[in-house]
Amino acid sequence: MNVLVTGITGFIGSILATKLVEQGDDVYGLVRHSSERELKRIEKIVPKIHLIEGDLVRFHDYHSTIPIHTSESILMER
């Protein structure tokens, strides 16, 4: 399944993305300008996921992500 995870470098998003990769899903992660500490949370799965830089607060970033990615699920961390 194609899955878009927003907040993929956050605590919950990183755990969720890892589980999705383990079960064989094709994971796309939306990231803002993340710190090195946050990126460490997903360093083991980076080769297996697709990272998209952007911010959902900025409409242009969200709108430009949609043509690239067609997902069956969108999971958002608050």
Tab-separated table of C-alpha atoms in Angstrom:
chain	number	residue	atom	x	y	z
A	1	MET	CA	0.000	0.000	0.000
A	2	ASN	CA	1.195	3.555	-0.690
A	3	VAL	CA	1.143	5.611	2.501
A	4	LEU	CA	1.927	9.297	3.072
A	5	VAL	CA	3.065	10.031	6.637
A	6	THR	CA	3.226	13.666	7.690
A	7	GLY	CA	5.468	14.359	10.655
A	8	ILE	CA	7.614	11.353	9.760
A	9	THR	CA	10.584	12.654	11.785
A	10	GLY	CA	8.467	13.070	14.905
A	11	PHE	CA	8.237	10.456	17.649
A	12	ILE	CA	4.966	8.867	16.550
A	13	GLY	CA	5.522	9.380	12.816
A	14	SER	CA	8.930	7.690	12.898
A	15	ILE	CA	7.617	4.645	14.770
A	16	LEU	CA	4.624	4.401	12.448
A	17	ALA	CA	6.795	4.702	9.327
A	18	THR	CA	9.139	1.985	10.599
A	19	LYS	CA	6.207	-0.389	11.157
A	20	LEU	CA	4.797	0.375	7.705
A	21	VAL	CA	8.170	-0.315	6.055
A	22	GLU	CA	8.462	-3.588	8.007
A	23	GLN	CA	5.100	-4.753	6.667
A	24	GLY	CA	6.127	-3.908	3.100
A	25	ASP	CA	4.267	-0.670	2.477
A	26	ASP	CA	5.625	2.005	0.135
A	27	VAL	CA	6.130	4.947	2.513
A	28	TYR	CA	6.315	8.625	1.567
A	29	GLY	CA	7.259	11.029	4.342
A	30	LEU	CA	6.577	14.740	4.400
A	31	VAL	CA	9.297	16.621	6.296
A	32	ARG	CA	9.840	20.247	7.162
A	33	HIS	CA	13.310	21.573	7.830
A	34	SER	CA	14.257	18.902	10.354
A	35	SER	CA	17.088	18.948	12.816
A	36	GLU	CA	19.792	16.301	12.776
A	37	ARG	CA	18.319	14.882	15.985
A	38	GLU	CA	14.914	14.403	14.377
A	39	LEU	CA	16.383	12.833	11.238
A	40	LYS	CA	18.214	10.267	13.400
A	41	ARG	CA	14.805	8.808	14.282
A	42	ILE	CA	14.374	7.586	10.705
A	43	GLU	CA	17.979	6.999	9.615
A	44	LYS	CA	17.538	3.204	9.466
A	45	ILE	CA	14.582	3.412	7.089
A	46	VAL	CA	15.677	6.364	4.907
A	47	PRO	CA	16.920	4.057	2.116
A	48	LYS	CA	13.478	2.409	2.038
A	49	ILE	CA	11.240	5.496	2.051
A	50	HIS	CA	10.594	8.535	-0.134
A	51	LEU	CA	11.128	11.876	1.623
A	52	ILE	CA	9.315	14.966	0.390
A	53	GLU	CA	10.312	18.341	1.822
A	54	GLY	CA	7.436	20.663	2.563
A	55	ASP	CA	5.043	22.085	5.127
A	56	LEU	CA	1.284	21.480	5.135
A	57	VAL	CA	0.757	25.008	6.427
A	58	ARG	CA	1.978	26.331	3.081
A	59	PHE	CA	-0.618	25.437	0.452
A	60	HIS	CA	1.952	25.389	-2.365
A	61	ASP	CA	3.965	22.647	-0.604
A	62	TYR	CA	0.873	20.522	-0.035
A	63	HIS	CA	-0.447	21.101	-3.546
A	64	SER	CA	2.911	20.249	-5.155
A	65	THR	CA	3.111	16.966	-3.193
A	66	ILE	CA	-0.180	15.573	-4.495
A	67	PRO	CA	0.834	15.084	-8.168
A	68	ILE	CA	3.989	13.243	-7.053
A	69	HIS	CA	2.229	10.907	-4.691
A	70	THR	CA	-1.005	8.988	-4.917
A	71	SER	CA	-1.611	7.228	-1.653
A	72	GLU	CA	-4.223	4.849	-0.383
A	73	SER	CA	-3.687	6.249	3.122
A	74	ILE	CA	-2.570	9.576	4.543
A	75	LEU	CA	-1.481	9.512	8.186
A	76	MET	CA	-0.939	12.783	10.024
A	77	GLU	CA	0.788	13.257	13.334
A	78	ARG	CA	-0.410	16.135	15.505
